[in-house]
Short mmCIF file of C-alpha atoms in Angstrom, two decimals:
data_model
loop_
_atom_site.label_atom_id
_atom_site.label_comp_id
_atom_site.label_asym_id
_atom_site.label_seq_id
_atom_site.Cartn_x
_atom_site.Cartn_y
_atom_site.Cartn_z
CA UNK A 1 7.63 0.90 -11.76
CA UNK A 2 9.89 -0.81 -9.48
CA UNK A 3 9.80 -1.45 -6.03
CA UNK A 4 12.70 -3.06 -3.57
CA UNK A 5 11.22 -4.30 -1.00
CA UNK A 6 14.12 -4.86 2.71
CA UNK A 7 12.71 -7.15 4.69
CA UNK A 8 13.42 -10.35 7.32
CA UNK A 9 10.92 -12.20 6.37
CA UNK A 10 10.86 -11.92 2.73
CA UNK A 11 8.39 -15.57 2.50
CA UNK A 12 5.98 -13.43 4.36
CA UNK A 13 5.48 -11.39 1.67
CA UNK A 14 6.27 -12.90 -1.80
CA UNK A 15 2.80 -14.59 -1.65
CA UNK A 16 0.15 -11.87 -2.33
CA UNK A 17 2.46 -10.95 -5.68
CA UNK A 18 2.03 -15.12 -7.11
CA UNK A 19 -1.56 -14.59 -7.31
CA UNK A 20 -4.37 -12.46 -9.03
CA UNK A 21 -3.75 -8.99 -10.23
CA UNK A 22 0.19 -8.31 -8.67
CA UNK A 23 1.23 -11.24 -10.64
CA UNK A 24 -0.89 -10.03 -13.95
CA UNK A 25 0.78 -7.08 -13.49
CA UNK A 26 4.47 -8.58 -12.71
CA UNK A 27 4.29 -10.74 -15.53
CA UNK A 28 3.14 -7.87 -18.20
CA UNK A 29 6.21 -5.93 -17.40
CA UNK A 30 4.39 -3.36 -15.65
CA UNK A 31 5.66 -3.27 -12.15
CA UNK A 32 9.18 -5.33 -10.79
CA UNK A 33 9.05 -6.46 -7.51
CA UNK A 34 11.98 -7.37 -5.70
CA UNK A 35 12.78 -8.74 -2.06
CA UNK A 36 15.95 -8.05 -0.37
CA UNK A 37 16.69 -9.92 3.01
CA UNK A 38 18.10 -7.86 5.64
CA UNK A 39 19.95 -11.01 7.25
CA UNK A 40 22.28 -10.71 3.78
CA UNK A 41 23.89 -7.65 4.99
CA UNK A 42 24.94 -8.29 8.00
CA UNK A 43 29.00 -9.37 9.10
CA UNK A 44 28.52 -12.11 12.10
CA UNK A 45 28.19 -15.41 11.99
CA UNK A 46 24.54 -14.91 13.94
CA UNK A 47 23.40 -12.85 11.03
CA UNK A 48 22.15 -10.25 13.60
CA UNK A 49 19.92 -7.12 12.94
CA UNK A 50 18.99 -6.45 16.04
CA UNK A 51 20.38 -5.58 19.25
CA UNK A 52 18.89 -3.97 22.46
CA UNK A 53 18.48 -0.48 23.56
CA UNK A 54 20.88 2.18 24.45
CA UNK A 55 19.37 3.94 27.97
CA UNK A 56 17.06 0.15 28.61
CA UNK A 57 13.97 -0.30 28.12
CA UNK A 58 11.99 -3.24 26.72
CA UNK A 59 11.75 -4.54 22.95
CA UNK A 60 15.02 -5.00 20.82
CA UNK A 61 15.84 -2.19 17.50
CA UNK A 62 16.72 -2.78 14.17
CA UNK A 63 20.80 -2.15 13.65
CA UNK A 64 22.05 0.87 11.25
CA UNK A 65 24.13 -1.16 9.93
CA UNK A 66 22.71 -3.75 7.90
CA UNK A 67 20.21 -1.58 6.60
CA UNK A 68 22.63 1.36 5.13
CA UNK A 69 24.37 -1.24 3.34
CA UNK A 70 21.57 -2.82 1.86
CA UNK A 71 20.04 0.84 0.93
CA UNK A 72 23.40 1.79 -0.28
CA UNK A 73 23.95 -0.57 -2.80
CA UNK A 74 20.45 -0.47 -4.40
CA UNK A 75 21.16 3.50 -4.48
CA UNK A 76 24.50 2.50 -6.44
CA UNK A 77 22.76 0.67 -9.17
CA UNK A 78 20.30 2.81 -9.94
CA UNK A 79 17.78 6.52 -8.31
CA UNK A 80 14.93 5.74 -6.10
CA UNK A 81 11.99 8.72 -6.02
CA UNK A 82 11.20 7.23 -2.22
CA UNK A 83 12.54 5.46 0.62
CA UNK A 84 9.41 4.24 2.36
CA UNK A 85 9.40 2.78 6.04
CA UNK A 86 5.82 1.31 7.27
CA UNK A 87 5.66 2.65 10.93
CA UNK A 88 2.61 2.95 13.32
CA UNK A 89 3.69 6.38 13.76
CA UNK A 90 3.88 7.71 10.22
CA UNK A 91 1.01 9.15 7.77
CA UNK A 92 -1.69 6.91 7.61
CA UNK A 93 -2.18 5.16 4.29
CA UNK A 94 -5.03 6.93 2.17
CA UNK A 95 -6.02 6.91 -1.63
CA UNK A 96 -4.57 10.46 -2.10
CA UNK A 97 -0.91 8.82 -0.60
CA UNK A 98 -1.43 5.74 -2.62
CA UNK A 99 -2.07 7.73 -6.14
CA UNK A 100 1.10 10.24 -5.84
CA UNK A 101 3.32 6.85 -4.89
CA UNK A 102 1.67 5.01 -7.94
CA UNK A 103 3.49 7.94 -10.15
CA UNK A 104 7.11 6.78 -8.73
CA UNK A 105 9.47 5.62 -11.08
CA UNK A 106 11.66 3.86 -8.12
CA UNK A 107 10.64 3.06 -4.48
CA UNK A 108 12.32 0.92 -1.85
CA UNK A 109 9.85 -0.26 1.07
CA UNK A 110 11.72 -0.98 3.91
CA UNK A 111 9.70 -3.09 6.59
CA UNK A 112 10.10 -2.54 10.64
CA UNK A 113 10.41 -5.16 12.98
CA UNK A 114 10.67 -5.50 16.63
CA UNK A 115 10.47 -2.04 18.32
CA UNK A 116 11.38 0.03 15.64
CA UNK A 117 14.90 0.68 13.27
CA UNK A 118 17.45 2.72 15.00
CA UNK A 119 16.34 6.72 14.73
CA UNK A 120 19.62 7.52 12.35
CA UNK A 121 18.40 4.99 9.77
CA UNK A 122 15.12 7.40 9.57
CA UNK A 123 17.47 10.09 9.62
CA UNK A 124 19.36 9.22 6.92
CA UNK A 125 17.58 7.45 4.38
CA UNK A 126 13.64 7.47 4.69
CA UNK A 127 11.68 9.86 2.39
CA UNK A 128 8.62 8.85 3.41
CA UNK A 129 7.00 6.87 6.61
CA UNK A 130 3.45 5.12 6.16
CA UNK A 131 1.33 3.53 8.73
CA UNK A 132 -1.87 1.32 7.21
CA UNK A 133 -3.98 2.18 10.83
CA UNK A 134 -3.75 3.08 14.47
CA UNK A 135 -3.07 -0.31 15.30
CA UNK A 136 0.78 -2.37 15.57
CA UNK A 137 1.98 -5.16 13.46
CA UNK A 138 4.49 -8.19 14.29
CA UNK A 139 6.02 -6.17 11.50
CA UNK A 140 6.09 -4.21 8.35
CA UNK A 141 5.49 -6.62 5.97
CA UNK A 142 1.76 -6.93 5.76
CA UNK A 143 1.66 -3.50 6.00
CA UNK A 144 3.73 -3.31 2.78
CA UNK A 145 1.64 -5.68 0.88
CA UNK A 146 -1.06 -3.66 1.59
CA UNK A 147 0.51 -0.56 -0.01
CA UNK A 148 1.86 -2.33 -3.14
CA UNK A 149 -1.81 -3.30 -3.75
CA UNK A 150 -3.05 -0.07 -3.35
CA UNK A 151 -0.04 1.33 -5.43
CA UNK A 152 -0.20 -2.05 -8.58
CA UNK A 153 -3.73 -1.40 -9.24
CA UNK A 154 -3.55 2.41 -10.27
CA UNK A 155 -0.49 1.99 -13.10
CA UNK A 156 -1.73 1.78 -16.53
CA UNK A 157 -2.54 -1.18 -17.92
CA UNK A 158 -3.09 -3.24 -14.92
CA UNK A 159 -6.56 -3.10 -14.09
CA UNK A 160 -9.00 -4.36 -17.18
CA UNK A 161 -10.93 -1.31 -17.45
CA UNK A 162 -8.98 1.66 -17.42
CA UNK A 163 -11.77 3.64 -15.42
CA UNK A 164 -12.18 1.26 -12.56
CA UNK A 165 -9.62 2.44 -10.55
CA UNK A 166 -11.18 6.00 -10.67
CA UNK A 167 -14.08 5.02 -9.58
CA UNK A 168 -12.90 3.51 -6.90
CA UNK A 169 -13.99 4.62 -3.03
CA UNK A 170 -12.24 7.95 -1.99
CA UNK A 171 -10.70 8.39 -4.94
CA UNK A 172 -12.80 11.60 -4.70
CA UNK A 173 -13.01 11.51 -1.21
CA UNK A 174 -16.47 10.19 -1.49
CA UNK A 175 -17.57 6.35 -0.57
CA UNK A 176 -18.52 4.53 -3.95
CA UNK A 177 -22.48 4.15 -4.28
CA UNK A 178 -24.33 1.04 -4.39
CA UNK A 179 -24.16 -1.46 -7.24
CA UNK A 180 -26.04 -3.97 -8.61
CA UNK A 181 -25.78 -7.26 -11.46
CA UNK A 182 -28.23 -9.44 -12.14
CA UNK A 183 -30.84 -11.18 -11.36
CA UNK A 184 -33.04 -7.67 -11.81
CA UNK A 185 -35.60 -9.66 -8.59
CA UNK A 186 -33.95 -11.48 -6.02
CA UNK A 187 -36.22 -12.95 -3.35
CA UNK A 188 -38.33 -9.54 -4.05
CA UNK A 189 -35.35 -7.04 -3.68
CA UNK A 190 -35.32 -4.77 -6.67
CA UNK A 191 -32.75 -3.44 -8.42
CA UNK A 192 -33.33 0.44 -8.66
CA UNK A 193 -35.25 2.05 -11.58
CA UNK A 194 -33.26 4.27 -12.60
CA UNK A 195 -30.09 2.01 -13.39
CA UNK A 196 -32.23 -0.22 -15.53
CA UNK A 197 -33.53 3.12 -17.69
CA UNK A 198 -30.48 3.27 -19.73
CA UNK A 199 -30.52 7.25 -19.33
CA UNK A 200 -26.73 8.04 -18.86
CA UNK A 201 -27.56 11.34 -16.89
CA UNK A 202 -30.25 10.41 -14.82
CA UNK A 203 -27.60 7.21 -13.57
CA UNK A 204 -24.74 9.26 -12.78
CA UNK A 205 -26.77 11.59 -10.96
CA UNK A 206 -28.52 8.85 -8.99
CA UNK A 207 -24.65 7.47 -8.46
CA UNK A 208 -23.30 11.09 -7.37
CA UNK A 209 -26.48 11.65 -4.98
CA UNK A 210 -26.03 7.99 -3.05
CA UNK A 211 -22.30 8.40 -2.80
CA UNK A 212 -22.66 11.43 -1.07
CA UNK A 213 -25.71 9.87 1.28
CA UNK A 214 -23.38 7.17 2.02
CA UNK A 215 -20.06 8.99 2.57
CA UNK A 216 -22.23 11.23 5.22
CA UNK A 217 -24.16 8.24 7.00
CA UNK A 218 -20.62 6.49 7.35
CA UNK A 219 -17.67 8.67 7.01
CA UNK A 220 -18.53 11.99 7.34
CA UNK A 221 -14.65 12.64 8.19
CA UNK A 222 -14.36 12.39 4.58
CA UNK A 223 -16.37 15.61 3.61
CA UNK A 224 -15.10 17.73 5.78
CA UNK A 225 -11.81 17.51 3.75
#
């Protein structure tokens, strides 16, 4: 996979990828990540990318301009399966959204700023729009980080154990259950009977029933999906 990520404040975001499992991953060949700086595409000697409002109002928009020509020439070099913009007001980021995007081939992240990018760059360009929660950013680029982790960590090969990510919470819309490592006592809390039994069945059931218990005391949102 390969994702282009058009930002302004590319140094915001390059550090989660130099550390832990994005950089295992970037350095096995299994995802590229790249950072594009919007300030490269633009023509005055400010570097502008924003400017105010047409009709007033407070808060300044991301330019058209800069951003189709940065778009355009990654389009010219090579197809992109989605053009994502993170946006409070687009579909909130879930595991469902997270598993079809980790399928991409191509994507291109492209990260707001200020009020917003100027409506005909939606028009245009984005495929997609993803918001991480109903709250607002300084900008997109935190946002994005978050979605590349969620994204990484499902393509083969990155995780250790190739089953870990399936067992992840909501992956079927249920919370994960309660786990446990050693010591089997600690300051007389004991582990649970059953996972010490070594009966396969009898686990996963016991797994099963306290996801469920748990997805109802604290997300029961989840099962009525």
């Amino acid at each position: 996979m390969r994702i282009d990520i058009i930002t302004v404040l590319p140094e915001l975001l390059k550090s989660p990828f130099e550390a832990s499992i994005l950089k295992r991953a970037i350095e096995a060949g299994l995802v590229e990540v790249h950072f594009h700086n919007l300030r490269d595409f633009t023509t005055d000697n400010y570097k502008s990318i924003d400017d105010t409002q047409f009709g007033g109002g407070a808060g300044m928009v991301m330019m058209v301009e800069p951003i189709d020509k940065c778009i355009s020439k990654l389009k010219e070099e090579r197809n992109y399966d989605e053009v994502i913009y993170m946006t409070p007001d687009g579909d909130t980021l879930n595991q469902s959204i997270a598993n079809q995007i980790s399928l991409k081939e191509n994507i291109i992240i492209l990260c707001g700023h200020y009020k917003g990018v100027d409506q005909r760059v939606r028009d245009m360009f984005i495929t997609k729009e993803i918001s991480i929660g109903d709250y607002v950013l300084s900008g997109g680029e935190l946002g994005a980080a978050v979605l590349c982790d969620a994204v990484i960590r499902l393509i083969p090969g990155v995780l250790g154990n190739e089953t870990s990510a399936l067992t992840d919470s909501f992956q079927d819309n249920l919370l994960a259950p309660p786990i446990y490592t050693k010591p089997r006592n600690y300051k007389g809390l004991e582990v649970p009977e059953v996972l010490l039994s070594g009966h396969a069945a009898n686990i996963e059931k016991w797994r099963e029933d306290q996801a469920y218990q748990r997805t109802k005391d604290r997300r029961p949102d989840l099962l009525e999906d």
